[in-house]
Amino acid sequence: HRHNQPYTNSHFKRWYHLLTDEKAIRSLTKDLPESEQSIFREDGVLSTLVVPIIVNHQFWGFIELHQCAIEYEWSPQEESIVFTMAASISAALQRQQTEEIIHHQAFHDALTNLPNRILFNDRLELALASARRSEQLLAVLFMDLDRFKTINDTLGHSVGDALLKDVAHRLESCLRDGDTVARW
């Protein structure tokens, strides 16, 4: 219902501060500030219950319930139930984010964020199969940075890491769609 409404709207500013402090909003429409009352009257809302969804200690969104038939006083028990629903959503989102991070880490180099050897081998197998089917040629290029050990030894590992990141970024900027650069 409130999808893509900016938090700069007058009533959302107040809501945002309450919700980011992990507080619920439980009210009859007639008890809300006038700017909020007018918005709810347009939608025929007589009372509302709003509970934040917090993911990794950050405000993610909220669950908002309306009563449009009668002026209804939401109970603390109902608020608690909605908080439990929000906590379940939060846990599921945290689990999903964690799984995505683990999956990414399993197939990407931690320093350069390039595909690692495992992902490179998988993409190479797919590219080889595609090249065979379409009777096309395929190129694989291995590159090494000469005297990289000297850079690490004389200038330090932080400079060496910065160099690797810069080389990775430059190589990625030269790729076409479907090309892969990986840290072997």
mmCIF file of C-alpha atoms in Angstrom:
data_model
loop_
_atom_site.group_PDB
_atom_site.id
_atom_site.type_symbol
_atom_site.label_atom_id
_atom_site.label_comp_id
_atom_site.label_asym_id
_atom_site.label_seq_id
_atom_site.Cartn_x
_atom_site.Cartn_y
_atom_site.Cartn_z
ATOM 1 C CA HIS A 1 0.000 0.000 0.000
ATOM 2 C CA ARG A 2 2.782 2.444 0.876
ATOM 3 C CA HIS A 3 5.333 0.995 -1.564
ATOM 4 C CA ASN A 4 7.831 3.561 -2.889
ATOM 5 C CA GLN A 5 6.469 6.449 -0.828
ATOM 6 C CA PRO A 6 9.417 8.563 0.301
ATOM 7 C CA TYR A 7 10.207 8.918 3.984
ATOM 8 C CA THR A 8 10.307 12.682 3.393
ATOM 9 C CA ASN A 9 6.479 12.787 3.493
ATOM 10 C CA SER A 10 5.503 14.569 6.699
ATOM 11 C CA HIS A 11 3.886 11.569 8.397
ATOM 12 C CA PHE A 12 6.640 9.203 7.325
ATOM 13 C CA LYS A 13 9.338 11.346 8.976
ATOM 14 C CA ARG A 14 7.714 10.771 12.357
ATOM 15 C CA TRP A 15 7.065 7.129 11.569
ATOM 16 C CA TYR A 16 10.609 6.582 10.380
ATOM 17 C CA HIS A 17 12.058 7.836 13.657
ATOM 18 C CA LEU A 18 9.706 5.670 15.716
ATOM 19 C CA LEU A 19 10.181 2.576 13.584
ATOM 20 C CA THR A 20 13.982 2.858 13.404
ATOM 21 C CA ASP A 21 13.920 3.011 17.210
ATOM 22 C CA GLU A 22 12.065 -0.340 17.001
ATOM 23 C CA LYS A 23 8.836 1.128 18.349
ATOM 24 C CA ALA A 24 5.377 0.246 17.083
ATOM 25 C CA ILE A 25 2.702 2.721 16.046
ATOM 26 C CA ARG A 26 -0.694 1.712 17.423
ATOM 27 C CA SER A 27 -3.420 4.299 17.101
ATOM 28 C CA LEU A 28 -6.916 5.289 16.159
ATOM 29 C CA THR A 29 -6.849 7.565 13.136
ATOM 30 C CA LYS A 30 -8.557 10.354 15.089
ATOM 31 C CA ASP A 31 -5.658 10.348 17.610
ATOM 32 C CA LEU A 32 -2.947 10.811 14.962
ATOM 33 C CA PRO A 33 -1.507 14.199 13.968
ATOM 34 C CA GLU A 34 -3.721 16.062 11.467
ATOM 35 C CA SER A 35 -1.373 15.463 8.496
ATOM 36 C CA GLU A 36 -1.567 11.708 9.097
ATOM 37 C CA GLN A 37 -5.336 11.769 9.721
ATOM 38 C CA SER A 38 -5.976 13.256 6.275
ATOM 39 C CA ILE A 39 -3.960 10.515 4.569
ATOM 40 C CA PHE A 40 -5.778 7.767 6.459
ATOM 41 C CA ARG A 41 -9.193 9.348 5.875
ATOM 42 C CA GLU A 42 -8.545 9.246 2.095
ATOM 43 C CA ASP A 43 -8.054 5.490 2.413
ATOM 44 C CA GLY A 44 -10.923 4.956 4.864
ATOM 45 C CA VAL A 45 -8.581 3.782 7.646
ATOM 46 C CA LEU A 46 -10.030 4.123 11.148
ATOM 47 C CA SER A 47 -7.105 2.630 13.085
ATOM 48 C CA THR A 48 -3.634 1.297 12.369
ATOM 49 C CA LEU A 49 -0.945 -0.904 13.826
ATOM 50 C CA VAL A 50 2.569 -0.552 12.396
ATOM 51 C CA VAL A 51 5.531 -2.710 13.465
ATOM 52 C CA PRO A 52 9.107 -2.348 12.150
ATOM 53 C CA ILE A 53 11.120 -5.086 10.474
ATOM 54 C CA ILE A 54 14.734 -4.821 11.587
ATOM 55 C CA VAL A 55 17.406 -6.780 9.693
ATOM 56 C CA ASN A 56 20.974 -6.852 11.010
ATOM 57 C CA HIS A 57 20.203 -3.959 13.364
ATOM 58 C CA GLN A 58 18.932 -1.788 10.500
ATOM 59 C CA PHE A 59 15.419 -0.700 9.612
ATOM 60 C CA TRP A 60 14.320 -2.734 6.585
ATOM 61 C CA GLY A 61 10.590 -2.022 6.372
ATOM 62 C CA PHE A 62 7.400 -2.493 8.316
ATOM 63 C CA ILE A 63 4.180 -4.446 8.639
ATOM 64 C CA GLU A 64 1.128 -2.201 8.665
ATOM 65 C CA LEU A 65 -2.361 -3.368 9.599
ATOM 66 C CA HIS A 66 -5.494 -1.248 9.116
ATOM 67 C CA GLN A 67 -9.013 -1.460 10.473
ATOM 68 C CA CYS A 68 -11.439 0.182 8.062
ATOM 69 C CA ALA A 69 -14.795 -1.075 9.364
ATOM 70 C CA ILE A 70 -14.751 0.220 12.958
ATOM 71 C CA GLU A 71 -12.524 2.246 15.265
ATOM 72 C CA TYR A 72 -10.511 -0.593 16.732
ATOM 73 C CA GLU A 73 -8.068 -0.376 19.636
ATOM 74 C CA TRP A 74 -5.217 -2.774 18.824
ATOM 75 C CA SER A 75 -4.229 -4.759 21.918
ATOM 76 C CA PRO A 76 -0.694 -5.243 23.250
ATOM 77 C CA GLN A 77 -1.131 -8.964 22.465
ATOM 78 C CA GLU A 78 -1.933 -8.200 18.817
ATOM 79 C CA GLU A 79 1.084 -5.901 18.681
ATOM 80 C CA SER A 80 3.206 -8.709 20.135
ATOM 81 C CA ILE A 81 1.942 -11.135 17.487
ATOM 82 C CA VAL A 82 2.856 -8.705 14.697
ATOM 83 C CA PHE A 83 6.290 -8.143 16.297
ATOM 84 C CA THR A 84 6.734 -11.941 16.215
ATOM 85 C CA MET A 85 5.810 -11.974 12.522
ATOM 86 C CA ALA A 86 8.310 -9.152 11.878
ATOM 87 C CA ALA A 87 11.002 -11.095 13.765
ATOM 88 C CA SER A 88 10.319 -14.162 11.601
ATOM 89 C CA ILE A 89 10.616 -12.093 8.432
ATOM 90 C CA SER A 90 13.812 -10.537 9.776
ATOM 91 C CA ALA A 91 15.318 -13.947 10.569
ATOM 92 C CA ALA A 92 14.460 -15.246 7.100
ATOM 93 C CA LEU A 93 16.018 -12.180 5.447
ATOM 94 C CA GLN A 94 19.156 -12.461 7.597
ATOM 95 C CA ARG A 95 19.456 -16.160 6.718
ATOM 96 C CA GLN A 96 19.041 -15.342 3.019
ATOM 97 C CA GLN A 97 21.690 -12.596 3.187
ATOM 98 C CA THR A 98 24.076 -14.926 5.022
ATOM 99 C CA GLU A 99 23.572 -17.670 2.432
ATOM 100 C CA GLU A 100 24.200 -15.199 -0.396
ATOM 101 C CA ILE A 101 27.402 -13.996 1.280
ATOM 102 C CA ILE A 102 28.634 -17.561 1.841
ATOM 103 C CA HIS A 103 27.816 -18.506 -1.760
ATOM 104 C CA HIS A 104 29.616 -15.432 -3.062
ATOM 105 C CA GLN A 105 32.669 -16.105 -0.875
ATOM 106 C CA ALA A 106 32.808 -19.708 -2.070
ATOM 107 C CA PHE A 107 33.183 -18.649 -5.708
ATOM 108 C CA HIS A 108 35.016 -15.301 -5.564
ATOM 109 C CA ASP A 109 38.459 -14.147 -4.528
ATOM 110 C CA ALA A 110 38.297 -12.262 -1.223
ATOM 111 C CA LEU A 111 40.767 -9.558 -2.284
ATOM 112 C CA THR A 112 39.766 -8.719 -5.866
ATOM 113 C CA ASN A 113 36.182 -10.022 -5.822
ATOM 114 C CA LEU A 114 36.947 -11.747 -9.129
ATOM 115 C CA PRO A 115 35.677 -15.257 -9.776
ATOM 116 C CA ASN A 116 38.011 -17.783 -8.160
ATOM 117 C CA ARG A 117 39.470 -20.967 -9.644
ATOM 118 C CA ILE A 118 36.314 -22.999 -8.929
ATOM 119 C CA LEU A 119 34.009 -20.546 -10.697
ATOM 120 C CA PHE A 120 36.521 -20.042 -13.513
ATOM 121 C CA ASN A 121 36.671 -23.814 -14.143
ATOM 122 C CA ASP A 122 32.880 -24.009 -14.187
ATOM 123 C CA ARG A 123 32.599 -21.111 -16.642
ATOM 124 C CA LEU A 124 35.377 -22.577 -18.786
ATOM 125 C CA GLU A 125 33.550 -25.904 -19.038
ATOM 126 C CA LEU A 126 30.372 -24.105 -20.109
ATOM 127 C CA ALA A 127 32.272 -21.972 -22.634
ATOM 128 C CA LEU A 128 34.030 -25.047 -24.071
ATOM 129 C CA ALA A 129 30.730 -26.895 -24.450
ATOM 130 C CA SER A 130 29.156 -23.870 -26.126
ATOM 131 C CA ALA A 131 32.149 -23.468 -28.467
ATOM 132 C CA ARG A 132 31.930 -27.140 -29.456
ATOM 133 C CA ARG A 133 28.205 -26.918 -30.153
ATOM 134 C CA SER A 134 28.508 -23.780 -32.247
ATOM 135 C CA GLU A 135 31.837 -24.864 -33.792
ATOM 136 C CA GLN A 136 33.409 -21.592 -32.655
ATOM 137 C CA LEU A 137 36.864 -20.850 -31.330
ATOM 138 C CA LEU A 138 37.568 -20.046 -27.716
ATOM 139 C CA ALA A 139 40.510 -18.195 -26.226
ATOM 140 C CA VAL A 140 41.957 -18.548 -22.731
ATOM 141 C CA LEU A 141 44.692 -16.206 -21.604
ATOM 142 C CA PHE A 142 46.794 -16.646 -18.476
ATOM 143 C CA MET A 143 48.538 -13.578 -17.171
ATOM 144 C CA ASP A 144 51.191 -13.189 -14.486
ATOM 145 C CA LEU A 145 52.566 -10.043 -12.857
ATOM 146 C CA ASP A 146 56.347 -10.152 -13.142
ATOM 147 C CA ARG A 147 58.331 -9.277 -10.015
ATOM 148 C CA PHE A 148 55.166 -9.063 -7.927
ATOM 149 C CA LYS A 149 57.016 -10.626 -4.990
ATOM 150 C CA THR A 150 59.493 -7.728 -5.137
ATOM 151 C CA ILE A 151 56.606 -5.248 -4.809
ATOM 152 C CA ASN A 152 55.276 -7.086 -1.758
ATOM 153 C CA ASP A 153 58.758 -7.374 -0.208
ATOM 154 C CA THR A 154 59.842 -3.771 -0.787
ATOM 155 C CA LEU A 155 56.609 -1.761 -0.653
ATOM 156 C CA GLY A 156 54.507 -4.023 1.570
ATOM 157 C CA HIS A 157 51.514 -6.276 1.161
ATOM 158 C CA SER A 158 49.023 -3.399 1.277
ATOM 159 C CA VAL A 159 50.627 -1.898 -1.859
ATOM 160 C CA GLY A 160 50.677 -5.341 -3.483
ATOM 161 C CA ASP A 161 46.993 -5.820 -2.631
ATOM 162 C CA ALA A 162 46.163 -2.407 -4.072
ATOM 163 C CA LEU A 163 48.037 -3.309 -7.267
ATOM 164 C CA LEU A 164 46.117 -6.584 -7.619
ATOM 165 C CA LYS A 165 42.802 -4.777 -7.131
ATOM 166 C CA ASP A 166 43.758 -2.154 -9.714
ATOM 167 C CA VAL A 167 44.822 -4.783 -12.265
ATOM 168 C CA ALA A 168 41.575 -6.696 -11.650
ATOM 169 C CA HIS A 169 39.518 -3.533 -12.155
ATOM 170 C CA ARG A 170 41.372 -2.631 -15.368
ATOM 171 C CA LEU A 171 40.948 -6.127 -16.795
ATOM 172 C CA GLU A 172 37.235 -6.175 -15.924
ATOM 173 C CA SER A 173 36.742 -2.836 -17.669
ATOM 174 C CA CYS A 174 38.061 -4.390 -20.913
ATOM 175 C CA LEU A 175 35.656 -7.341 -20.965
ATOM 176 C CA ARG A 176 32.691 -7.905 -23.194
ATOM 177 C CA ASP A 177 29.433 -9.421 -21.942
ATOM 178 C CA GLY A 178 30.001 -13.129 -21.458
ATOM 179 C CA ASP A 179 33.793 -12.803 -20.927
ATOM 180 C CA THR A 180 35.343 -13.818 -17.631
ATOM 181 C CA VAL A 181 38.432 -12.645 -15.797
ATOM 182 C CA ALA A 182 39.328 -14.674 -12.722
ATOM 183 C CA ARG A 183 42.034 -14.769 -10.089
ATOM 184 C CA TRP A 184 43.675 -18.154 -10.480
#
